[in-house]
Amino acid sequence: MSEIDSLKSQLESLQAEALAAFAGAADLSGLQALRVQYLGKKGALTEVLKGVGKLAPADRPVIGKFVNQTKQALAAALDAAEAELAIKAKAARIESERIDVTLSGRKAGRGALHPVQQGLDELTAIFSQMGFAVAEGPEIEDEFHNFDALNIPPEHPARAMHDTFFLKDIQGDDGEPMLLRTHTSPVQIRAMKHFLAEGGEPPLAVVAPGRVYRCDYDVTHSPMFHQVEVFKVGRDVSLAHLKGVLQHFLSAYFEKDVAIRLRPHYFPFTEPSAEVDIGCVFCAGKGCRICKGSGWIEVLGSGMIHPNVLKSVGIDADEFSGFAFGLGVERMVMLKKGIPDLRLFFENDVRFLSRMGVMK
Ligand code: DAH
C-alpha cells in the first residue's frame, strides 16, 4: 500500500473509532475527555499528522485536505453529541425534580375552643342575653375584696376553708397582703364600687366570668379553675327573682327543662343562703351513680346579698337588696358533656380536646 493510502486508511479507521466512541459517551465530562483524546495537541489526529512529513511534497496537500475533513467531521460529531447529552441531562434533571401537582395538600390542623372556654362563653352569653353586664376583676386580689368586703372577717373560719394562695413578694398599695382570688365574688365589690363611682344608681346586674385559685388538688379539685359570679342589686330584688333567673339559666344551659331545688346553706356574703340542686341530668331524677341515688346534683351556691356586703361599698341596705350566686364552670361543663374526671381539662390531650372542643 502506498504511503498516502496507508495514511488515508489510518484516518478513516480513526474517524470510525472516534465516532463510535462519541456516540457511546455517557456524559459531558466523558465527551470532553474524548475531545482531548482525538483532537487535542497530543491527540490521535496529531499522531497521524506526524506521518505526513514522510510523504512526497506533492502528496502533502492531498492528505492535508483529508486531515481537515476528518478534523471537521470529528468536531461536528463532538458538538452534536455534546448538544444531545446536554438535552438528556436537562431531561433527567426535570424528571428527578418532578412533582405531582395533583396530589392533595397537607391539612392544616384547625383549632378548637377548649371546652372550659366554651362553657365560659356559653354561660356568659346566657346572662348577657338576660341583660346582665359582663365584668371582670383581677386574679391577684387583696384581702379586702376577696374576704373583708364579702363579710368574711379575719378570724372567720371561711377564710381557712378557702385554701388561699398568698403572694409572698407582692403587697397592695397600702401594704396589705395580696393573694390569688379564691372566688369571683370579689368582682361583686369591684363592679358595685365602679358603678357607683361612675354615678350609677341601682339597679345593677352583672355576670363575672373568670379564673380562681385554691391550694387544692385531687380528682375533683384543681388549683386553678373557673367560676361565673352573677348578681343583681336593685329595689325590691327578692328570692323570687333569684329563683326565676336560676330556673331560666339552668334550663337554657342544659337545653332542657331542668328541675331545681334550693337547699338552705350558709355563706358569709349572703343571707339567706342556699345551695342549688338540679334534677339529675343523667337519670332524670330516678337516682343513679352520679347523683348517688338522690336524683339531685348540686350545681351552685346562692343567696340574698348580705347587708354588710352592700354597706361595704356604700349602698343603703334598707333601700336596696340583691341576689347573688356563683358556680364552677368545669363542673357545669362536666355535667353537660358527661365528662367523668376534672383532670381531663388540664392534661391537654388533643384527643380529648378535639372531641370536646367546638370548632369556630
Ligand atoms: N363564692 C362562693 C365560692 O366560691 C360561691 C358563691 C356562693 C357565690 C354563694 C355567691 C353566693 O355569690 O351567693 O364558694
Short mmCIF file of C-alpha atoms and ligand atoms in Angstrom, two decimals:
data_model
loop_
_atom_site.label_atom_id
_atom_site.label_comp_id
_atom_site.label_asym_id
_atom_site.label_seq_id
_atom_site.Cartn_x
_atom_site.Cartn_y
_atom_site.Cartn_z
CA MET A 1 0.00 0.00 0.00
CA SER A 2 1.30 3.45 -0.83
CA GLU A 3 2.24 5.80 1.98
CA ILE A 4 -0.68 8.06 1.15
CA ASP A 5 -3.24 5.24 1.04
CA SER A 6 -1.96 3.91 4.33
CA LEU A 7 -2.42 7.36 5.92
CA LYS A 8 -5.88 7.68 4.41
CA SER A 9 -6.96 4.32 5.79
CA GLN A 10 -5.47 5.24 9.19
CA LEU A 11 -7.55 8.42 9.14
CA GLU A 12 -10.68 6.51 8.12
CA SER A 13 -10.40 3.98 10.90
CA LEU A 14 -9.54 6.75 13.37
CA GLN A 15 -12.70 8.59 12.34
CA ALA A 16 -14.84 5.46 12.60
CA GLU A 17 -13.40 4.63 16.01
CA ALA A 18 -13.84 8.22 17.23
CA LEU A 19 -17.44 8.50 16.05
CA ALA A 20 -18.32 5.26 17.80
CA ALA A 21 -16.64 6.48 20.97
CA PHE A 22 -18.51 9.82 20.85
CA ALA A 23 -21.80 8.05 20.43
CA GLY A 24 -21.08 5.90 23.45
CA ALA A 25 -20.05 8.76 25.77
CA ALA A 26 -22.09 8.60 28.95
CA ASP A 27 -21.87 12.25 29.94
CA LEU A 28 -20.41 15.63 29.11
CA SER A 29 -17.18 15.12 31.03
CA GLY A 30 -16.63 11.78 29.26
CA LEU A 31 -17.12 13.57 25.95
CA GLN A 32 -14.67 16.28 26.92
CA ALA A 33 -12.06 13.59 27.62
CA LEU A 34 -12.68 12.12 24.17
CA ARG A 35 -12.27 15.55 22.55
CA VAL A 36 -8.82 15.77 24.12
CA GLN A 37 -8.04 12.17 23.20
CA TYR A 38 -8.79 12.65 19.48
CA LEU A 39 -8.44 16.36 18.71
CA GLY A 40 -6.07 17.53 21.45
CA LYS A 41 -2.50 18.71 20.89
CA LYS A 42 -1.16 15.29 21.75
CA GLY A 43 -4.25 13.54 20.41
CA ALA A 44 -4.70 10.72 17.94
CA LEU A 45 -5.14 13.03 14.93
CA THR A 46 -1.88 14.85 15.70
CA GLU A 47 -0.24 11.45 15.90
CA VAL A 48 -1.42 10.60 12.38
CA LEU A 49 -0.27 14.01 11.10
CA LYS A 50 3.27 13.13 12.11
CA GLY A 51 3.24 10.63 9.18
CA VAL A 52 2.58 13.47 6.70
CA GLY A 53 6.23 14.51 6.87
CA LYS A 54 7.24 11.25 5.24
CA LEU A 55 5.09 11.92 2.16
CA ALA A 56 6.27 13.23 -1.18
CA PRO A 57 5.71 17.03 -1.20
CA ALA A 58 3.13 16.70 -3.99
CA ASP A 59 1.01 14.34 -1.91
CA ARG A 60 1.02 16.55 1.20
CA PRO A 61 -1.86 18.91 0.14
CA VAL A 62 -3.98 15.91 -0.75
CA ILE A 63 -3.63 14.33 2.62
CA GLY A 64 -3.82 17.76 4.28
CA LYS A 65 -7.28 18.24 2.83
CA PHE A 66 -8.26 14.77 4.04
CA VAL A 67 -6.99 15.51 7.55
CA ASN A 68 -9.01 18.73 7.62
CA GLN A 69 -12.14 16.89 6.59
CA THR A 70 -11.60 14.32 9.31
CA LYS A 71 -10.97 17.07 11.87
CA GLN A 72 -14.17 18.86 10.87
CA ALA A 73 -16.15 15.64 10.90
CA LEU A 74 -14.91 14.83 14.41
CA ALA A 75 -15.52 18.37 15.65
CA ALA A 76 -19.03 18.38 14.23
CA ALA A 77 -19.76 14.95 15.69
CA LEU A 78 -18.45 16.11 19.07
CA ASP A 79 -20.67 19.22 19.00
CA ALA A 80 -23.69 17.16 18.07
CA ALA A 81 -23.02 14.60 20.79
CA GLU A 82 -22.48 17.36 23.28
CA ALA A 83 -25.79 19.01 22.41
CA GLU A 84 -27.57 15.70 22.70
CA LEU A 85 -26.03 14.93 26.09
CA ALA A 86 -26.95 18.41 27.34
CA ILE A 87 -30.59 17.80 26.37
CA LYS A 88 -30.53 14.40 28.05
CA ALA A 89 -29.02 15.87 31.24
CA LYS A 90 -31.71 18.52 31.35
CA ALA A 91 -34.46 15.97 30.81
CA ALA A 92 -33.02 13.79 33.58
CA ARG A 93 -32.98 16.76 35.93
CA ILE A 94 -36.56 17.68 35.14
CA GLU A 95 -37.56 14.06 35.70
CA SER A 96 -35.77 13.90 39.05
CA GLU A 97 -37.43 17.11 40.21
CA ARG A 98 -40.87 16.15 39.07
CA ILE A 99 -43.67 16.98 41.49
CA ASP A 100 -47.21 15.74 41.31
CA VAL A 101 -49.24 18.90 41.40
CA THR A 102 -52.45 16.88 41.55
CA LEU A 103 -51.62 15.42 45.00
CA SER A 104 -53.88 16.83 47.71
CA GLY A 105 -52.11 19.17 50.14
CA ARG A 106 -51.28 18.56 53.76
CA LYS A 107 -54.16 19.55 56.01
CA ALA A 108 -53.50 22.43 58.37
CA GLY A 109 -54.97 21.33 61.72
CA ARG A 110 -57.90 23.52 62.69
CA GLY A 111 -58.02 24.66 66.28
CA ALA A 112 -60.96 24.24 68.61
CA LEU A 113 -62.07 26.16 71.64
CA HIS A 114 -61.13 24.49 74.90
CA PRO A 115 -64.30 23.02 76.45
CA VAL A 116 -63.86 25.23 79.54
CA GLN A 117 -63.59 28.34 77.39
CA GLN A 118 -66.63 27.20 75.50
CA GLY A 119 -68.51 26.73 78.80
CA LEU A 120 -67.48 30.22 79.96
CA ASP A 121 -68.68 31.71 76.68
CA GLU A 122 -72.00 29.85 76.79
CA LEU A 123 -72.71 30.73 80.40
CA THR A 124 -71.75 34.36 79.95
CA ALA A 125 -73.88 34.62 76.81
CA ILE A 126 -76.99 33.34 78.61
CA PHE A 127 -76.72 36.08 81.26
CA SER A 128 -75.73 38.67 78.73
CA GLN A 129 -78.95 37.92 76.85
CA MET A 130 -80.89 38.41 80.08
CA GLY A 131 -79.43 41.91 80.34
CA PHE A 132 -76.56 41.30 82.78
CA ALA A 133 -73.45 43.37 82.06
CA VAL A 134 -70.18 41.43 81.75
CA ALA A 135 -67.47 42.45 84.22
CA GLU A 136 -64.02 41.13 85.03
CA GLY A 137 -61.78 41.62 88.02
CA PRO A 138 -58.11 40.98 88.80
CA GLU A 139 -56.84 37.48 89.58
CA ILE A 140 -54.37 38.98 92.06
CA GLU A 141 -56.58 40.40 94.79
CA ASP A 142 -56.26 41.96 98.20
CA GLU A 143 -57.82 40.59 101.38
CA PHE A 144 -60.35 43.38 101.47
CA HIS A 145 -62.03 42.45 98.19
CA ASN A 146 -61.59 38.69 98.48
CA PHE A 147 -62.70 38.46 102.13
CA ASP A 148 -63.46 41.50 104.31
CA ALA A 149 -65.87 43.28 101.98
CA LEU A 150 -67.66 39.97 101.46
CA ASN A 151 -68.38 39.75 105.17
CA ILE A 152 -65.58 37.29 105.86
CA PRO A 153 -63.66 38.95 108.74
CA PRO A 154 -60.07 37.89 109.56
CA GLU A 155 -61.00 35.29 112.19
CA HIS A 156 -63.82 33.81 110.15
CA PRO A 157 -63.47 30.04 109.57
CA ALA A 158 -64.46 30.52 105.90
CA ARG A 159 -61.04 32.08 105.30
CA ALA A 160 -59.33 28.87 106.31
CA MET A 161 -61.72 26.88 104.14
CA HIS A 162 -60.65 28.80 101.07
CA ASP A 163 -57.13 27.28 100.92
CA THR A 164 -55.75 30.61 99.79
CA PHE A 165 -52.51 31.12 97.88
CA PHE A 166 -50.93 34.19 99.49
CA LEU A 167 -48.31 36.06 97.48
CA LYS A 168 -45.10 36.42 99.45
CA ASP A 169 -43.40 39.16 97.47
CA ILE A 170 -46.32 41.32 96.41
CA GLN A 171 -48.12 43.87 98.55
CA GLY A 172 -51.06 46.14 97.85
CA ASP A 173 -50.84 49.93 97.64
CA ASP A 174 -51.43 50.20 101.39
CA GLY A 175 -49.02 47.39 102.22
CA GLU A 176 -51.80 44.85 102.61
CA PRO A 177 -51.14 41.17 101.82
CA MET A 178 -52.09 40.09 98.31
CA LEU A 179 -53.43 36.73 97.21
CA LEU A 180 -54.77 34.83 94.24
CA ARG A 181 -58.53 35.29 94.39
CA THR A 182 -60.24 32.19 95.69
CA HIS A 183 -63.58 33.02 94.02
CA THR A 184 -65.12 35.51 91.61
CA SER A 185 -67.29 37.05 94.36
CA PRO A 186 -64.80 39.97 94.83
CA VAL A 187 -65.96 41.17 91.39
CA GLN A 188 -69.29 41.95 93.11
CA ILE A 189 -67.45 44.51 95.24
CA ARG A 190 -65.35 45.90 92.40
CA ALA A 191 -68.27 46.14 89.97
CA MET A 192 -70.53 47.84 92.52
CA LYS A 193 -67.82 50.33 93.53
CA HIS A 194 -67.05 51.12 89.91
CA PHE A 195 -70.73 51.52 89.06
CA LEU A 196 -71.31 53.91 91.95
CA ALA A 197 -68.11 55.85 91.22
CA GLU A 198 -69.38 56.43 87.68
CA GLY A 199 -72.52 57.97 89.19
CA GLY A 200 -74.70 54.90 88.68
CA GLU A 201 -77.78 54.14 90.75
CA PRO A 202 -79.07 50.57 91.19
CA PRO A 203 -80.49 48.51 89.53
CA LEU A 204 -77.28 46.87 88.51
CA ALA A 205 -76.99 43.36 87.10
CA VAL A 206 -73.61 41.77 86.42
CA VAL A 207 -72.12 38.50 85.22
CA ALA A 208 -68.43 38.00 86.05
CA PRO A 209 -66.60 35.04 84.50
CA GLY A 210 -63.04 34.28 85.45
CA ARG A 211 -60.19 32.21 86.80
CA VAL A 212 -59.83 31.44 90.51
CA TYR A 213 -57.21 29.63 92.60
CA ARG A 214 -57.16 27.34 95.59
CA CYS A 215 -54.40 25.29 97.09
CA ASP A 216 -56.11 22.00 96.42
CA TYR A 217 -55.55 19.12 94.01
CA ASP A 218 -57.37 15.81 93.60
CA VAL A 219 -59.92 14.09 91.35
CA THR A 220 -62.47 16.88 91.76
CA HIS A 221 -60.21 19.84 92.60
CA SER A 222 -57.66 21.71 90.56
CA PRO A 223 -55.51 24.57 91.94
CA MET A 224 -56.81 26.78 89.13
CA PHE A 225 -60.39 26.62 87.95
CA HIS A 226 -63.11 28.89 86.63
CA GLN A 227 -66.17 30.46 88.14
CA VAL A 228 -69.00 32.63 86.98
CA GLU A 229 -70.41 35.07 89.51
CA VAL A 230 -73.84 36.58 88.92
CA PHE A 231 -75.61 39.23 90.93
CA LYS A 232 -78.28 41.85 90.78
CA VAL A 233 -78.88 44.80 93.12
CA GLY A 234 -81.96 46.99 92.99
CA ARG A 235 -85.13 47.96 94.75
CA ASP A 236 -87.29 45.03 95.85
CA VAL A 237 -84.98 42.38 94.43
CA SER A 238 -86.20 39.17 96.07
CA LEU A 239 -85.57 35.46 96.37
CA ALA A 240 -88.26 35.00 93.71
CA HIS A 241 -86.06 36.87 91.21
CA LEU A 242 -83.14 34.67 92.17
CA LYS A 243 -85.18 31.54 91.64
CA GLY A 244 -86.59 32.75 88.33
CA VAL A 245 -83.15 33.63 86.96
CA LEU A 246 -81.75 30.27 88.12
CA GLN A 247 -84.62 28.34 86.56
CA HIS A 248 -84.23 30.11 83.23
CA PHE A 249 -80.47 29.96 83.14
CA LEU A 250 -80.14 26.28 84.14
CA SER A 251 -82.73 25.21 81.59
CA ALA A 252 -81.06 27.32 78.88
CA TYR A 253 -77.62 25.93 79.70
CA PHE A 254 -78.67 22.26 79.84
CA GLU A 255 -81.02 22.78 76.89
CA LYS A 256 -83.98 21.16 78.62
CA ASP A 257 -86.45 21.94 81.40
CA VAL A 258 -84.43 21.05 84.47
CA ALA A 259 -85.99 20.79 87.91
CA ILE A 260 -84.29 22.97 90.52
CA ARG A 261 -84.23 22.85 94.30
CA LEU A 262 -82.92 25.43 96.77
CA ARG A 263 -81.42 23.88 99.90
CA PRO A 264 -80.71 26.13 102.88
CA HIS A 265 -76.99 26.62 103.40
CA TYR A 266 -74.54 29.10 104.85
CA PHE A 267 -72.36 31.60 103.00
CA PRO A 268 -70.96 34.66 104.78
CA PHE A 269 -71.82 37.01 101.91
CA THR A 270 -75.49 36.03 101.55
CA GLU A 271 -78.43 35.86 103.93
CA PRO A 272 -80.43 33.74 103.49
CA SER A 273 -78.18 31.41 101.52
CA ALA A 274 -79.00 28.33 99.53
CA GLU A 275 -77.24 25.66 97.60
CA VAL A 276 -78.95 24.94 94.32
CA ASP A 277 -79.51 21.42 93.02
CA ILE A 278 -80.79 20.37 89.64
CA GLY A 279 -82.70 17.18 88.89
CA CYS A 280 -80.01 14.72 87.83
CA VAL A 281 -79.32 15.21 84.11
CA PHE A 282 -78.07 11.64 83.78
CA CYS A 283 -81.01 9.68 85.22
CA ALA A 284 -83.76 12.34 85.02
CA GLY A 285 -84.12 12.24 88.81
CA LYS A 286 -84.56 8.48 89.15
CA GLY A 287 -81.32 8.04 91.06
CA CYS A 288 -78.00 6.86 89.62
CA ARG A 289 -74.32 6.53 90.45
CA ILE A 290 -73.58 10.15 89.53
CA CYS A 291 -76.26 11.66 91.79
CA LYS A 292 -75.54 8.96 94.37
CA GLY A 293 -79.09 7.72 94.16
CA SER A 294 -80.60 11.02 95.32
CA GLY A 295 -81.88 12.21 91.93
CA TRP A 296 -80.33 15.65 92.61
CA ILE A 297 -77.00 17.20 91.74
CA GLU A 298 -75.58 20.26 93.46
CA VAL A 299 -74.56 22.92 90.96
CA LEU A 300 -74.01 26.25 92.71
CA GLY A 301 -74.20 28.48 95.78
CA SER A 302 -76.57 31.40 96.03
CA GLY A 303 -78.45 33.76 98.29
CA MET A 304 -79.61 37.28 99.00
CA ILE A 305 -76.63 39.62 99.26
CA HIS A 306 -75.81 40.22 102.93
CA PRO A 307 -76.50 43.81 104.09
CA ASN A 308 -72.87 44.02 105.27
CA VAL A 309 -71.70 43.46 101.70
CA LEU A 310 -73.89 46.26 100.37
CA LYS A 311 -72.71 48.50 103.23
CA SER A 312 -69.07 47.79 102.43
CA VAL A 313 -69.48 49.58 99.10
CA GLY A 314 -71.78 52.28 100.48
CA ILE A 315 -75.13 51.01 99.23
CA ASP A 316 -78.04 51.59 101.63
CA ALA A 317 -79.21 48.10 102.57
CA ASP A 318 -82.59 49.43 103.73
CA GLU A 319 -83.30 50.83 100.31
CA PHE A 320 -81.72 48.19 98.08
CA SER A 321 -81.43 44.44 98.08
CA GLY A 322 -79.79 41.94 95.81
CA PHE A 323 -79.30 38.32 94.94
CA ALA A 324 -76.05 36.61 94.03
CA PHE A 325 -74.80 33.24 93.00
CA GLY A 326 -71.55 31.65 91.96
CA LEU A 327 -70.86 28.50 90.05
CA GLY A 328 -67.92 26.37 88.98
CA VAL A 329 -67.52 26.28 85.22
CA GLU A 330 -65.61 22.98 85.00
CA ARG A 331 -68.34 21.28 87.00
CA MET A 332 -71.06 22.68 84.74
CA VAL A 333 -69.22 21.50 81.61
CA MET A 334 -68.62 18.05 83.12
CA LEU A 335 -72.34 17.71 83.87
CA LYS A 336 -73.41 18.92 80.44
CA LYS A 337 -70.96 16.78 78.47
CA GLY A 338 -70.75 13.77 80.78
CA ILE A 339 -67.02 14.24 81.44
CA PRO A 340 -66.04 11.97 84.35
CA ASP A 341 -62.73 13.44 85.53
CA LEU A 342 -61.82 17.09 86.11
CA ARG A 343 -58.19 16.44 85.29
CA LEU A 344 -59.04 15.78 81.63
CA PHE A 345 -59.47 19.55 81.21
CA PHE A 346 -55.88 20.25 82.18
CA GLU A 347 -53.95 17.35 80.65
CA ASN A 348 -54.14 18.86 77.16
CA ASP A 349 -54.61 15.53 75.41
CA VAL A 350 -55.61 16.58 71.89
CA ARG A 351 -57.82 13.51 71.50
CA PHE A 352 -59.99 14.80 74.33
CA LEU A 353 -59.78 18.45 73.30
CA SER A 354 -60.64 17.92 69.65
CA ARG A 355 -63.58 15.68 70.57
CA MET A 356 -64.92 18.10 73.17
CA GLY A 357 -63.88 21.41 71.66
CA VAL A 358 -66.14 23.31 69.33
CA MET A 359 -64.71 24.47 66.03
CA LYS A 360 -65.09 28.18 65.49
N1 DAH B 1 -68.04 32.40 96.22
C1 DAH B 1 -68.55 31.09 96.53
C2 DAH B 1 -67.46 30.06 96.41
O1 DAH B 1 -66.59 30.24 95.66
C3 DAH B 1 -69.68 30.73 95.62
C4 DAH B 1 -70.88 31.54 95.92
C5 DAH B 1 -71.80 31.10 96.84
C6 DAH B 1 -71.08 32.76 95.29
C7 DAH B 1 -72.94 31.83 97.12
C8 DAH B 1 -72.20 33.52 95.59
C9 DAH B 1 -73.13 33.02 96.51
O2 DAH B 1 -72.43 34.71 95.02
O3 DAH B 1 -74.25 33.77 96.78
O4 DAH B 1 -67.52 29.08 97.09
#
